[in-house]
Coordinates of C-alpha atoms in Angstrom, one line a residue:
M219 CA -37.3 51.4 61.5
N220 CA -33.4 49.5 62.7
Y221 CA -31.8 50.3 65.7
T222 CA -29.8 53.5 64.4
D223 CA -32.9 55.1 63.1
T224 CA -35.3 54.7 65.9
F225 CA -32.3 55.6 68.3
K226 CA -32.8 58.9 66.9
S227 CA -36.1 58.7 67.1
V228 CA -36.1 58.5 70.1
G229 CA -34.5 61.2 70.7
L230 CA -36.2 63.6 69.0
V231 CA -39.4 62.3 70.2
L232 CA -38.0 63.1 73.9
S233 CA -36.2 66.9 73.7
T234 CA -40.1 67.7 72.6
G235 CA -40.8 66.1 76.1
E236 CA -43.3 63.7 74.2
V237 CA -42.9 60.1 75.0
P238 CA -42.1 57.6 72.4
L239 CA -43.6 54.2 72.7
V240 CA -41.4 51.9 71.2
V241 CA -42.5 48.8 69.9
G242 CA -40.4 45.4 68.7
E243 CA -40.4 42.3 68.9
S244 CA -39.1 40.3 71.9
G245 CA -35.0 40.1 72.2
I246 CA -34.7 42.6 69.3
G247 CA -32.8 45.2 71.8
K248 CA -35.0 47.7 73.2
T249 CA -33.8 47.7 76.8
A250 CA -30.4 47.6 74.9
L251 CA -31.7 50.7 73.0
A252 CA -32.7 52.4 76.5
K253 CA -29.1 52.1 78.2
E254 CA -27.1 53.5 74.8
I255 CA -29.7 56.7 75.1
A256 CA -29.1 56.9 79.1
Q257 CA -25.3 57.2 78.3
E258 CA -24.9 58.8 75.5
N259 CA -26.5 61.7 77.2
H260 CA -25.5 60.4 81.1
W261 CA -28.4 59.5 82.1
S262 CA -30.0 57.9 85.2
L263 CA -32.0 54.6 84.3
I264 CA -34.3 53.8 85.6
V265 CA -36.4 50.2 84.7
I266 CA -39.8 49.3 85.0
N267 CA -40.8 45.8 83.7
G268 CA -44.9 45.4 84.1
N269 CA -44.5 42.4 83.2
L270 CA -43.3 41.5 87.3
L271 CA -45.5 44.4 88.8
K272 CA -48.1 43.1 90.7
E273 CA -51.4 45.1 90.9
G274 CA -50.9 48.2 93.5
E275 CA -47.1 47.3 93.6
I276 CA -46.0 50.6 91.8
G277 CA -48.8 52.6 93.0
G278 CA -47.6 51.6 96.4
L279 CA -49.2 49.9 99.8
P280 CA -51.7 51.9 101.9
T281 CA -51.0 52.7 105.3
I282 CA -52.5 55.1 108.2
E283 CA -51.2 57.8 109.2
S284 CA -52.6 59.6 112.7
Y285 CA -52.9 63.2 112.7
G286 CA -54.5 66.2 114.9
T287 CA -56.7 68.6 113.9
V288 CA -58.4 71.9 115.7
N289 CA -62.4 71.1 115.3
G290 CA -65.0 73.8 115.7
K291 CA -65.3 73.8 120.0
K292 CA -61.5 74.2 119.9
N293 CA -61.2 70.6 120.7
L294 CA -57.8 68.8 119.4
V295 CA -59.1 65.7 117.7
E296 CA -56.9 62.8 116.2
K297 CA -57.7 61.7 112.8
K298 CA -57.2 59.1 110.2
S299 CA -55.6 59.5 106.8
T300 CA -55.1 57.0 104.1
V301 CA -51.2 57.7 103.0
Y302 CA -49.1 54.8 100.1
A303 CA -46.3 53.6 100.5
V304 CA -43.6 54.9 98.2
H305 CA -41.9 51.6 95.5
H306 CA -38.0 50.9 95.6
K307 CA -37.6 52.4 92.5
L308 CA -39.6 55.4 92.6
R309 CA -37.8 55.6 95.8
E310 CA -34.8 55.0 92.9
I311 CA -35.9 57.9 90.7
D312 CA -35.9 60.3 94.0
E313 CA -32.3 59.0 94.5
E314 CA -30.8 60.0 91.8
I315 CA -32.4 63.2 91.5
S316 CA -30.7 64.6 94.6
Q317 CA -27.3 64.0 93.5
G318 CA -28.6 66.3 90.4
K319 CA -28.8 63.8 87.7
T320 CA -31.7 63.3 85.1
V321 CA -32.9 60.3 84.8
L322 CA -34.5 58.6 81.8
L323 CA -37.5 55.8 83.1
F324 CA -37.9 53.4 80.9
I325 CA -40.8 51.1 81.3
D326 CA -40.3 48.6 79.0
E327 CA -43.4 45.4 78.5
I328 CA -45.8 46.7 79.2
N329 CA -48.4 45.8 76.8
R330 CA -47.2 42.5 79.2
C331 CA -49.2 43.1 82.5
E332 CA -53.0 42.6 83.8
H333 CA -55.0 45.7 83.0
T334 CA -55.2 46.9 86.5
V335 CA -51.4 47.3 86.6
Q336 CA -51.3 48.5 82.6
Q337 CA -53.8 52.0 83.9
E338 CA -51.0 52.5 86.7
L339 CA -48.3 52.8 84.8
M340 CA -50.7 55.1 82.2
N341 CA -51.2 57.2 85.3
L342 CA -47.7 57.5 85.4
I343 CA -46.4 57.6 82.4
L344 CA -49.5 60.2 80.4
N345 CA -50.3 62.1 83.8
R346 CA -46.7 61.8 86.1
E347 CA -48.6 61.1 89.2
I348 CA -49.6 57.9 91.2
N349 CA -51.0 57.7 94.4
G350 CA -49.9 61.6 95.6
Y351 CA -46.5 60.8 94.3
R352 CA -45.1 62.8 91.1
L353 CA -42.5 62.6 89.6
P354 CA -40.5 65.1 89.4
E355 CA -39.6 67.1 85.4
D356 CA -36.3 66.0 84.6
V357 CA -37.3 62.0 84.7
K358 CA -38.1 61.5 81.0
I359 CA -39.8 58.9 80.2
L360 CA -39.4 56.4 76.9
A361 CA -41.7 53.2 77.2
A362 CA -42.0 49.8 75.1
M363 CA -43.4 47.2 74.4
N364 CA -44.6 44.0 72.4
P365 CA -46.2 43.9 69.0
S366 CA -50.3 42.9 68.7
S367 CA -52.4 41.2 66.6
K368 CA -54.2 44.5 66.8
Y369 CA -51.7 46.8 64.8
G370 CA -51.6 43.5 61.7
S371 CA -48.8 41.5 63.8
D372 CA -48.5 38.1 63.5
F373 CA -47.3 37.3 66.5
D374 CA -49.1 36.0 68.9
Y375 CA -47.9 37.6 72.4
Q376 CA -50.4 37.6 75.2
V377 CA -51.1 40.7 75.4
V378 CA -53.3 43.7 77.0
D379 CA -54.7 46.4 74.1
M380 CA -54.8 50.1 74.8
D381 CA -57.6 51.9 74.1
A382 CA -58.0 55.0 72.2
A383 CA -57.6 57.9 73.6
Q384 CA -54.3 55.9 75.8
E385 CA -52.5 55.3 72.3
N386 CA -53.2 58.5 71.0
R387 CA -50.9 60.5 74.1
F388 CA -47.4 58.2 72.9
V389 CA -45.2 58.6 69.8
W390 CA -45.6 55.5 68.1
L391 CA -41.8 54.1 67.0
Y392 CA -42.0 50.3 65.3
M393 CA -38.1 48.8 65.9
E394 CA -37.6 46.2 63.8
P395 CA -34.3 44.1 63.9
D396 CA -31.4 44.4 61.0
Y397 CA -28.3 42.0 60.5
N398 CA -25.8 45.1 59.3
Q399 CA -26.3 46.8 62.6
W400 CA -26.5 43.5 64.4
I401 CA -23.1 42.7 63.6
D402 CA -21.0 45.8 63.8
W403 CA -23.3 45.3 67.8
A404 CA -21.8 41.9 67.7
I405 CA -18.0 43.2 67.0
E406 CA -18.1 46.0 69.9
V407 CA -18.9 43.7 72.2
G408 CA -17.3 41.1 71.5
I409 CA -20.2 38.0 70.7
E410 CA -17.4 35.2 69.7
E411 CA -16.5 35.3 66.1
K412 CA -18.3 32.0 64.8
V413 CA -21.5 32.8 65.9
I414 CA -20.8 36.6 63.9
A415 CA -19.9 35.0 60.6
F416 CA -23.4 32.0 61.4
I417 CA -25.2 35.4 61.0
S418 CA -23.3 36.3 57.9
T419 CA -24.0 32.9 55.8
F420 CA -27.4 33.2 57.5
P421 CA -28.9 36.6 57.7
E422 CA -32.6 35.5 57.8
Y423 CA -32.1 33.4 61.0
L424 CA -30.9 36.5 62.8
H425 CA -35.2 37.0 63.2
K426 CA -36.6 33.7 62.6
V427 CA -40.1 32.1 63.4
N428 CA -40.0 29.3 63.3
E429 CA -44.0 26.5 63.5
D430 CA -44.0 25.0 65.9
D431 CA -41.3 25.9 68.7
L432 CA -38.8 28.0 69.4
R433 CA -38.4 31.5 67.8
A434 CA -34.7 33.0 67.7
T435 CA -34.3 36.8 68.4
P436 CA -31.5 38.8 69.1
R437 CA -30.8 38.5 71.5
S438 CA -31.3 34.5 70.9
Y439 CA -27.5 34.8 69.8
E440 CA -25.9 36.9 72.7
R441 CA -26.8 33.8 74.4
I442 CA -25.7 31.6 71.9
S443 CA -22.3 33.1 72.5
S444 CA -21.1 33.2 76.0
S445 CA -22.1 28.9 75.6
Y446 CA -19.2 28.3 73.1
K447 CA -17.1 30.4 75.1
I448 CA -17.1 27.9 77.3
Y449 CA -17.9 24.8 74.7
K450 CA -14.8 25.5 72.6
K451 CA -13.4 25.5 76.2
N452 CA -14.4 22.4 77.5
K453 CA -15.4 20.3 74.7
D454 CA -13.8 17.0 76.6
S455 CA -15.9 17.3 79.2
I456 CA -19.0 18.5 77.3
P457 CA -20.9 16.6 75.0
R458 CA -21.8 17.8 72.1
S459 CA -25.0 16.8 72.3
V460 CA -25.3 18.8 75.3
F461 CA -24.5 22.1 73.3
L462 CA -26.8 21.2 70.7
N463 CA -29.7 21.2 73.2
V464 CA -28.3 24.4 74.9
V465 CA -28.4 26.0 71.4
K466 CA -31.2 24.1 70.7
G467 CA -33.1 26.2 73.8
N468 CA -32.6 29.4 72.6
V469 CA -33.5 29.6 68.8
G470 CA -35.3 25.6 67.7
L471 CA -34.4 22.3 66.3
L472 CA -33.4 23.2 62.9
I473 CA -31.3 27.1 63.6
A474 CA -29.5 25.2 66.5
E475 CA -28.4 21.9 63.8
E476 CA -27.8 24.3 61.6
F477 CA -25.5 26.4 63.3
V478 CA -23.4 22.9 65.4
S479 CA -23.0 22.5 61.5
F480 CA -21.7 24.9 60.7
L481 CA -19.2 25.1 63.9
E482 CA -18.0 21.8 62.3
S483 CA -17.9 22.4 58.6
D484 CA -14.9 24.4 56.8
Y485 CA -16.9 25.9 55.6
P486 CA -15.8 29.5 54.0
S487 CA -13.5 31.7 56.1
L488 CA -14.1 35.4 55.6
I489 CA -11.9 37.5 53.8
S490 CA -9.0 38.6 56.3
Y491 CA -6.5 41.7 56.4
E492 CA -3.6 39.5 55.9
E493 CA -5.9 38.1 52.3
V494 CA -5.8 41.9 51.6
F495 CA -2.9 44.2 52.9
S496 CA 0.1 41.2 52.7
E497 CA 1.7 41.5 49.0
N498 CA 2.8 44.0 46.9
F499 CA -1.0 43.3 44.6
L500 CA -4.3 42.4 45.0
P501 CA -4.2 38.5 44.9
E502 CA -6.6 37.5 42.0
L503 CA -8.2 35.1 44.1
I504 CA -9.1 37.9 46.2
R505 CA -10.9 39.0 43.4
E506 CA -13.1 36.1 42.8
R507 CA -13.3 35.9 46.6
V508 CA -15.5 38.7 46.6
N509 CA -17.6 38.1 42.9
K510 CA -19.2 34.3 44.7
E511 CA -19.7 36.1 48.7
S512 CA -22.9 37.2 50.2
H513 CA -23.5 41.0 50.8
T514 CA -23.9 40.4 54.4
R515 CA -20.4 38.8 54.5
L516 CA -18.6 40.8 52.2
Y517 CA -20.0 43.7 55.0
L518 CA -18.5 41.7 57.7
A519 CA -15.0 41.2 55.7
A520 CA -14.8 44.7 55.3
K521 CA -15.6 45.9 58.7
N522 CA -12.9 43.1 59.9
I523 CA -10.4 44.8 58.4
L524 CA -11.0 48.0 58.7
K525 CA -10.7 47.4 62.4
S526 CA -7.1 46.0 61.8
L527 CA -5.9 48.5 59.0
D528 CA -7.3 51.3 62.1
S529 CA -5.0 49.4 64.7
H530 CA -2.0 48.6 62.1
I531 CA -1.4 53.1 60.5
L532 CA -1.7 54.1 64.2
E533 CA 2.0 51.5 64.7
D534 CA 2.7 52.8 60.5
R535 CA 1.9 56.4 59.2
D536 CA 4.7 55.6 56.8
D537 CA 3.7 53.6 54.9
S538 CA 0.0 55.5 55.1
S539 CA -0.8 55.7 51.2
F540 CA 0.1 51.8 50.0
Y541 CA -2.8 51.4 52.6
I542 CA -5.7 53.5 51.7
D543 CA -4.7 52.7 47.5
R544 CA -5.2 49.3 48.2
L545 CA -8.2 49.7 49.8
I546 CA -9.9 51.0 47.5
E547 CA -8.5 48.6 45.0
F548 CA -10.0 45.8 47.2
L549 CA -13.9 48.1 47.8
K550 CA -13.8 48.7 44.2
L551 CA -14.5 44.8 44.2
Y552 CA -17.4 45.6 46.1
P553 CA -21.2 45.3 44.8
V554 CA -21.6 49.7 44.3
D555 CA -24.0 50.4 47.2
L556 CA -22.3 48.0 49.2
M557 CA -19.4 49.9 48.6
I558 CA -20.9 53.5 49.2
G559 CA -22.0 52.5 53.1
I560 CA -18.7 51.0 54.1
M561 CA -17.1 54.3 52.9
K562 CA -19.8 55.8 55.0
D563 CA -18.9 53.5 58.0
I564 CA -15.7 54.8 57.9
K565 CA -15.7 58.3 58.8
N566 CA -17.7 57.1 61.3
S567 CA -16.2 54.3 63.8
Y568 CA -12.6 53.9 62.4
P569 CA -11.7 56.9 62.7
E570 CA -7.5 56.4 61.6
V571 CA -8.7 55.4 58.0
Y572 CA -10.3 58.8 57.9
K573 CA -7.9 61.1 58.8
L574 CA -5.9 59.2 56.0
A575 CA -8.8 58.6 53.7
I576 CA -10.7 62.6 53.8
D577 CA -6.9 63.6 51.9
N578 CA -6.5 60.6 49.7
E579 CA -8.3 62.3 46.8
A580 CA -8.4 58.8 44.8
F581 CA -10.9 58.0 48.1
I582 CA -12.4 61.1 47.2
E583 CA -13.3 60.8 43.3
S584 CA -14.2 57.0 43.7
Y585 CA -16.2 58.0 46.5
F586 CA -18.5 60.5 44.3
E587 CA -17.8 58.2 41.3
S588 CA -19.9 55.2 43.0
Y589 CA -22.6 57.8 44.2
R590 CA -23.0 58.8 41.2
L591 CA -23.4 55.8 39.7
I592 CA -26.6 54.8 42.3
R593 CA -28.4 57.9 41.9

């Protein structure tokens, strides 16, 4: 499943009171998924990373506590009992609950910890209790792990597999990278435009296994974007070779060289808002460029254009029919399946465009005409 389908699936499973287990490769966005679910529902997010725990840590270290009792002879007798200290993450849960909040407890990398730690986490996940500490009712649990060769994965993660009884206690949800959804996310959070353009040109590099080298993951490009922002402002003091090494440290040598070459080349820019809307007619050159572009670059171009159009409509509603008519003319140049996908996106992501489009007869006709063509 892609990110959006996984998001919806997790929400459905949580609403039934069960525990969803998201299975996905490192850097794919499992933690981002947990954060978005918590924000969407106004829950507090508490994260426990299984890979960072040591044996006995989550269960709390034992301490001895004295207490008094009366024996059969009515004499006061002092006895000892073992009491376990509460882990600071569990204390955070109690603090949030005391403020009347619902908590999403995200337990990550449950198969990348020691076996004893995994058993402790399983007790917390499946029985909602560990060493006398019981999770409050207003705590929802989401678990995540990396793929294992046990389930047919060809990735060599060092994991501790669960037994069949433990596996059966989860609802398994397999999450896979989707470059179109990554582009949506990247635009929203401000990933560098050149980084987004690189992935739109080479979508296969978003999640790439490089033999005998580092794997490229969606998280890699988030780090590269941060480095590139600094590099482009300080090219006089940061040598190209230094920047290349930093990129290489994120995605491996092959993709690093490709990325830096992409930055330095005169690779055709994406079709822009100005090119589509500045003339009284749609230039023939735009038609030719659309025919030569890949699906991914066309998708990114449309997203950028719609973002600009949404803000322009707010400023100039008097000429609204021109904007929508020109948008329809432009989108009709796209492959039909891509055109339908973008028209659906307009409803969810571009409210000002949607308000005008829904009242435009040509827009509605174009949508249904395109939909009939792919049925």
